[in-house]
Short mmCIF file of C-alpha atoms in Angstrom, two decimals:
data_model
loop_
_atom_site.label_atom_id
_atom_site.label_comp_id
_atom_site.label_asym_id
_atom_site.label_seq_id
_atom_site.Cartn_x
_atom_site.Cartn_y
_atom_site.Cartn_z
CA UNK A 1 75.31 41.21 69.42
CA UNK A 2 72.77 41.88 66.70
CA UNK A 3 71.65 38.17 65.19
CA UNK A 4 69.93 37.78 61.80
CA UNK A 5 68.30 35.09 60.36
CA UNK A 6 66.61 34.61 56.77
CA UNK A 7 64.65 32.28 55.14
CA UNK A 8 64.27 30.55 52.44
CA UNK A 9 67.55 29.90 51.81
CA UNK A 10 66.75 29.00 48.42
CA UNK A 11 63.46 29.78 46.51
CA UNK A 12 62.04 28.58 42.80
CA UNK A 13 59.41 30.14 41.51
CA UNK A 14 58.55 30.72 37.69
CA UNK A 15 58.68 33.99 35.88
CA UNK A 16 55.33 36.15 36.82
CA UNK A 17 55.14 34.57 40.29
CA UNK A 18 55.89 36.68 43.43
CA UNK A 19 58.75 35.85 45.81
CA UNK A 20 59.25 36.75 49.37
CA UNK A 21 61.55 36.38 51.48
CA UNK A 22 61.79 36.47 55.60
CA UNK A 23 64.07 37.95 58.08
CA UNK A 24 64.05 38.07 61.62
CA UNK A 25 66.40 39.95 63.94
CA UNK A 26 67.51 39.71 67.76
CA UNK A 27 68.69 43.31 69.07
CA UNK A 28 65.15 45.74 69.57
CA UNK A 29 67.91 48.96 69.14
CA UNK A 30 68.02 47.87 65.61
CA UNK A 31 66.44 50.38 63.18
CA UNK A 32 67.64 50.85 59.30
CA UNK A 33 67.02 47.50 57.23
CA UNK A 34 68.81 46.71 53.99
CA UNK A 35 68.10 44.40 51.59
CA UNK A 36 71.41 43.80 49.05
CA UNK A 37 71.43 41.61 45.88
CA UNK A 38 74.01 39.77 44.14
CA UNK A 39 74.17 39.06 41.27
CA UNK A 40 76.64 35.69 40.19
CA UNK A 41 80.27 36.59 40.33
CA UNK A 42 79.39 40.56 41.59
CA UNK A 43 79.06 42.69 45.04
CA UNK A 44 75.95 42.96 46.97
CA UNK A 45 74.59 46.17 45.86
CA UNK A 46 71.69 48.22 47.75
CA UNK A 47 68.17 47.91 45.88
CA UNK A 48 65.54 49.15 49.12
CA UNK A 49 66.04 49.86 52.66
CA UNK A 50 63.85 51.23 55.04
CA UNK A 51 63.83 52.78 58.85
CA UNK A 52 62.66 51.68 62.26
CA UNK A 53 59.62 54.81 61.60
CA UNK A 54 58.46 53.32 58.40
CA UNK A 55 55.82 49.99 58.11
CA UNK A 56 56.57 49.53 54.25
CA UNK A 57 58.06 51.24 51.55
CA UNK A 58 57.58 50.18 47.61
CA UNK A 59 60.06 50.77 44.87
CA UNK A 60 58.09 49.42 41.68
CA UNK A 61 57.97 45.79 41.84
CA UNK A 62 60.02 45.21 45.16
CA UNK A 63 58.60 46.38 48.58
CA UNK A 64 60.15 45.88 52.31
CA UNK A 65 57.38 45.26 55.39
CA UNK A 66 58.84 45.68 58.49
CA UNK A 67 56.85 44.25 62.05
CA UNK A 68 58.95 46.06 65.19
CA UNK A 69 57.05 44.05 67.75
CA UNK A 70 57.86 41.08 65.87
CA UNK A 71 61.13 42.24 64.61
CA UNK A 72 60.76 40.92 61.30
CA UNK A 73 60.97 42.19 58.04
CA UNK A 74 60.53 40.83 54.54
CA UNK A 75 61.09 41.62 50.60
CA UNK A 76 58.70 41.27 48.26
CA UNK A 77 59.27 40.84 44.64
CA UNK A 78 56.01 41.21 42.24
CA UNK A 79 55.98 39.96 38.66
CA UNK A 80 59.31 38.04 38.91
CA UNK A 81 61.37 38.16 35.49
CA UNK A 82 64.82 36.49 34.98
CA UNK A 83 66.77 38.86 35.85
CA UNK A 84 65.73 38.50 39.24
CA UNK A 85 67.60 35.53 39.93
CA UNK A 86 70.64 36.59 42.24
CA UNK A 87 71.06 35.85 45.84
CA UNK A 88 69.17 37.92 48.09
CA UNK A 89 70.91 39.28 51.39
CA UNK A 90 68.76 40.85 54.47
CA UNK A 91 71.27 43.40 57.03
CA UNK A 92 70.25 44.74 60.32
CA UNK A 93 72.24 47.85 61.61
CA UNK A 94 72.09 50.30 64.62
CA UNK A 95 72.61 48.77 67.52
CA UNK A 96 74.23 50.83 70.58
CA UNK A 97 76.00 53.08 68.08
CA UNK A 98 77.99 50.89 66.49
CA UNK A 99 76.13 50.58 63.36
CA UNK A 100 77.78 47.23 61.99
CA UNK A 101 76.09 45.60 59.58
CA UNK A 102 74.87 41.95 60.20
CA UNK A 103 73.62 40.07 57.49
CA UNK A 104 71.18 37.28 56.81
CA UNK A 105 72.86 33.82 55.12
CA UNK A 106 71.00 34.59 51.95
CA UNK A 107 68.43 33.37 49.77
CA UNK A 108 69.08 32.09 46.27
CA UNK A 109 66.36 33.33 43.80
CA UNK A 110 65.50 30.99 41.12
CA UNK A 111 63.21 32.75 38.37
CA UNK A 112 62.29 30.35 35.82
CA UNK A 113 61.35 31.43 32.26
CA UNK B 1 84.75 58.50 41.00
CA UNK B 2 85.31 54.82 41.63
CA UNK B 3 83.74 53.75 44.84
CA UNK B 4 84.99 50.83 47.00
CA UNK B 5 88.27 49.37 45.60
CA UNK B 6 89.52 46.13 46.07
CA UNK B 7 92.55 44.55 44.98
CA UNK B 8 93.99 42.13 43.98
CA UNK B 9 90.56 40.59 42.05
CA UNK B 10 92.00 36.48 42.67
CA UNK B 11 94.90 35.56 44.64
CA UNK B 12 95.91 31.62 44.64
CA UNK B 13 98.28 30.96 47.93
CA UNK B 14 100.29 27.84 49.19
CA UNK B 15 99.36 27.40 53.08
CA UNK B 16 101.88 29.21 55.86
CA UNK B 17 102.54 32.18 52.76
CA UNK B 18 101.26 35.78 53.52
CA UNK B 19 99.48 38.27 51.99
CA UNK B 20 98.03 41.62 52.12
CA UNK B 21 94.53 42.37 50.94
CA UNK B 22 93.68 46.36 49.65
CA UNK B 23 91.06 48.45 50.31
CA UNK B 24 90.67 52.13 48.70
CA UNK B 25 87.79 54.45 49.47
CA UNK B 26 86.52 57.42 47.63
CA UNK B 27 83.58 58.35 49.30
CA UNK B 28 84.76 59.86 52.65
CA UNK B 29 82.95 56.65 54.32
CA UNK B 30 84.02 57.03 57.78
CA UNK B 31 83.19 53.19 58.72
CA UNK B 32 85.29 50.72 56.87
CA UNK B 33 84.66 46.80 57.48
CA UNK B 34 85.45 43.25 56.25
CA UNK B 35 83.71 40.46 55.54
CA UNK B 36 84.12 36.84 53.98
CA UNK B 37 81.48 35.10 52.01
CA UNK B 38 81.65 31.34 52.14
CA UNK B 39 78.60 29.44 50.24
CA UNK B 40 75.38 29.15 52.68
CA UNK B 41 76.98 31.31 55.80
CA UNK B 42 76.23 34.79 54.08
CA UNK B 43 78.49 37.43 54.86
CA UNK B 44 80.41 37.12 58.08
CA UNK B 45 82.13 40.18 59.55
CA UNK B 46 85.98 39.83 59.86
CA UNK B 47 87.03 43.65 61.26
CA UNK B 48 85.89 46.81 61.45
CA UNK B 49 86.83 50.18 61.61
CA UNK B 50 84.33 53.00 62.82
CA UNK B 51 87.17 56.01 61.89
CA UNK B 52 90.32 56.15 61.03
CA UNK B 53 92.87 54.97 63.82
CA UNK B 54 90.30 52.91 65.34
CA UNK B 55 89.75 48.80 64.43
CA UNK B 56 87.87 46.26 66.35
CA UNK B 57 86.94 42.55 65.95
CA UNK B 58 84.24 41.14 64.17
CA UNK B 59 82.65 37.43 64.44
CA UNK B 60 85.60 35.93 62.63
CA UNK B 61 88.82 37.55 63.23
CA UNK B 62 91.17 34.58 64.15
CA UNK B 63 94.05 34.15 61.59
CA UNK B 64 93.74 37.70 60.11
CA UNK B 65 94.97 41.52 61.26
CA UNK B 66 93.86 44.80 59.78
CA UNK B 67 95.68 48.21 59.33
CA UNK B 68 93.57 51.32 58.76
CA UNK B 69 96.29 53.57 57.17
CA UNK B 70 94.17 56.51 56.72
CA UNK B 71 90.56 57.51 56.08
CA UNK B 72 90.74 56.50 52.71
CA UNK B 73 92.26 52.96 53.07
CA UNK B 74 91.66 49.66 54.75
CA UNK B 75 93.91 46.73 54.43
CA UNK B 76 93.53 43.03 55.67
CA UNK B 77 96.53 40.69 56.20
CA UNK B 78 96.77 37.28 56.36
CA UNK B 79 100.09 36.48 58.05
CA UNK B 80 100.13 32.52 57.62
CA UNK B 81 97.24 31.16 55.30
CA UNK B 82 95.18 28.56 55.88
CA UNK B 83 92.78 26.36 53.49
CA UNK B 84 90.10 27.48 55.97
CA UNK B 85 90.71 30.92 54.69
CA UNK B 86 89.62 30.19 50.87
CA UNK B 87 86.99 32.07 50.77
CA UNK B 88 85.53 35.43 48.54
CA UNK B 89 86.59 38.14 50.75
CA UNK B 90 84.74 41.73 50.63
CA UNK B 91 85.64 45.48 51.94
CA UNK B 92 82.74 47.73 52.44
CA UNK B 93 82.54 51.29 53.44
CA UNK B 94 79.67 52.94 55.25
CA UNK B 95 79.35 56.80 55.43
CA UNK B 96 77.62 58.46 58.58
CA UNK B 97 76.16 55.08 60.67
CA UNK B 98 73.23 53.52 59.16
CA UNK B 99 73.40 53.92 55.93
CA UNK B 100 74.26 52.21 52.43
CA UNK B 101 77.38 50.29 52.92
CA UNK B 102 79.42 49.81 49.97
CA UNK B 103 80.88 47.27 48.51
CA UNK B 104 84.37 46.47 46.66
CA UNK B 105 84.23 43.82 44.05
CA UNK B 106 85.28 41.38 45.85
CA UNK B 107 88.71 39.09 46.02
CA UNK B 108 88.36 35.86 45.18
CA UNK B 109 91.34 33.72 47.55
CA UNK B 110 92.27 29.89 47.37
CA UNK B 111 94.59 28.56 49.52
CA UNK B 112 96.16 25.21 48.56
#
């Protein structure tokens, strides 16, 4: 089965900074890429996602690269702000039809004022 | 139009009771799953359904069983708890493969 891993697990950085984070996934059939955040005490809700045809895709100050030789992708968050700070989930889905999600551990976004 | 609901929000259980987690869909999602969060192991997969009538083991399945009554709802039992089962538990539905799954708000469960 599909196997995702994600790193940092936890990352400070101060309010204005950028943050990335890492994923890297096992199964090459793998092609639509979520990234979910949490926010404390809530569900993981959707904020970008992009396909297996797509390199990178921006949505104001977050943006998803995706490598298919690698098979890595990564979120990047521009001009931090507070209300940033949630934990960060990567997913990888579509693999043989079954299209189950499998999710990174999480990272834990610190943004500092 | 209210999404993915879970219920009950917190549960508190003694170890060896049962219980019955709900899951309610609105959304037509065809693909129903389960997952537990436990702090630094992300969101592990408990079972899944891909359509109504059908259910299927995820990574984690051992102590639980799941019922998918109809399209709309997804239910996950616990027949003897454990304290290994504490955990935030999560239902999610997904609509047409590989797409935006959908969360419920989550129970949070303590067994003691």
């Amino acid at each position: 089965g599909e196997n995702v891993e994600q790193h940092p697990s936890t990352l400070s950085v101060q309010e204005g900074d950028s943050a990335v984070i890492k994923c890297t996934y096992s199964d090459s059939a793998s092609n639509y890429f979520p990234w979910y955040k949490q926010e404390l005490g809530k569900r993981p809700q959707l904020i970008i996602d992009i396909r297996s045809n797509v390199g990178e895709k921006k949505d104001q100050r977050i943006a998803v690269t995706l490598n298919k030789t690698a098979k890595h992708f990564s979120l990047h968050i521009t001009e931090t702000q507070p209300e940033d700070s949630a934990v960060y989930f990567c997913a990888a889905i579509g693999s043989g039809g079954s299209y189950i999600p499998t999710f990174g551990r999480g990272t834990s976004l610190i943004v500092h004022p | 139009n209210a999404g993915v609901t879970q219920t009950p929000k917190f549960q508190v259980l003694k170890t060896g009771q049962s219980m019955t987690l709900q899951c309610a869909q609105d959304m037509n999602h065809n693909s129903m799953y389960w997952y537990r969060q436990d702090p630094g192991m992300g969101l592990r997969l408990i079972y899944y359904s891909a359509s109504e009538g059908t259910t299927d083991k995820g990574e984690v399945p051992n102590g639980y069983n799941v019922s998918r009554l109809n399209k709309r709802e997804f239910s996950l039992r616990l027949e003897s708890a454990a304290p290994s089962q504490t955990s935030v538990y999560f239902c999610a539905g997904e609509g047409s493969g590989n797409t935006e799954a959908f969360f419920g708000q989550g129970t949070r469960l303590t067994v003691v």
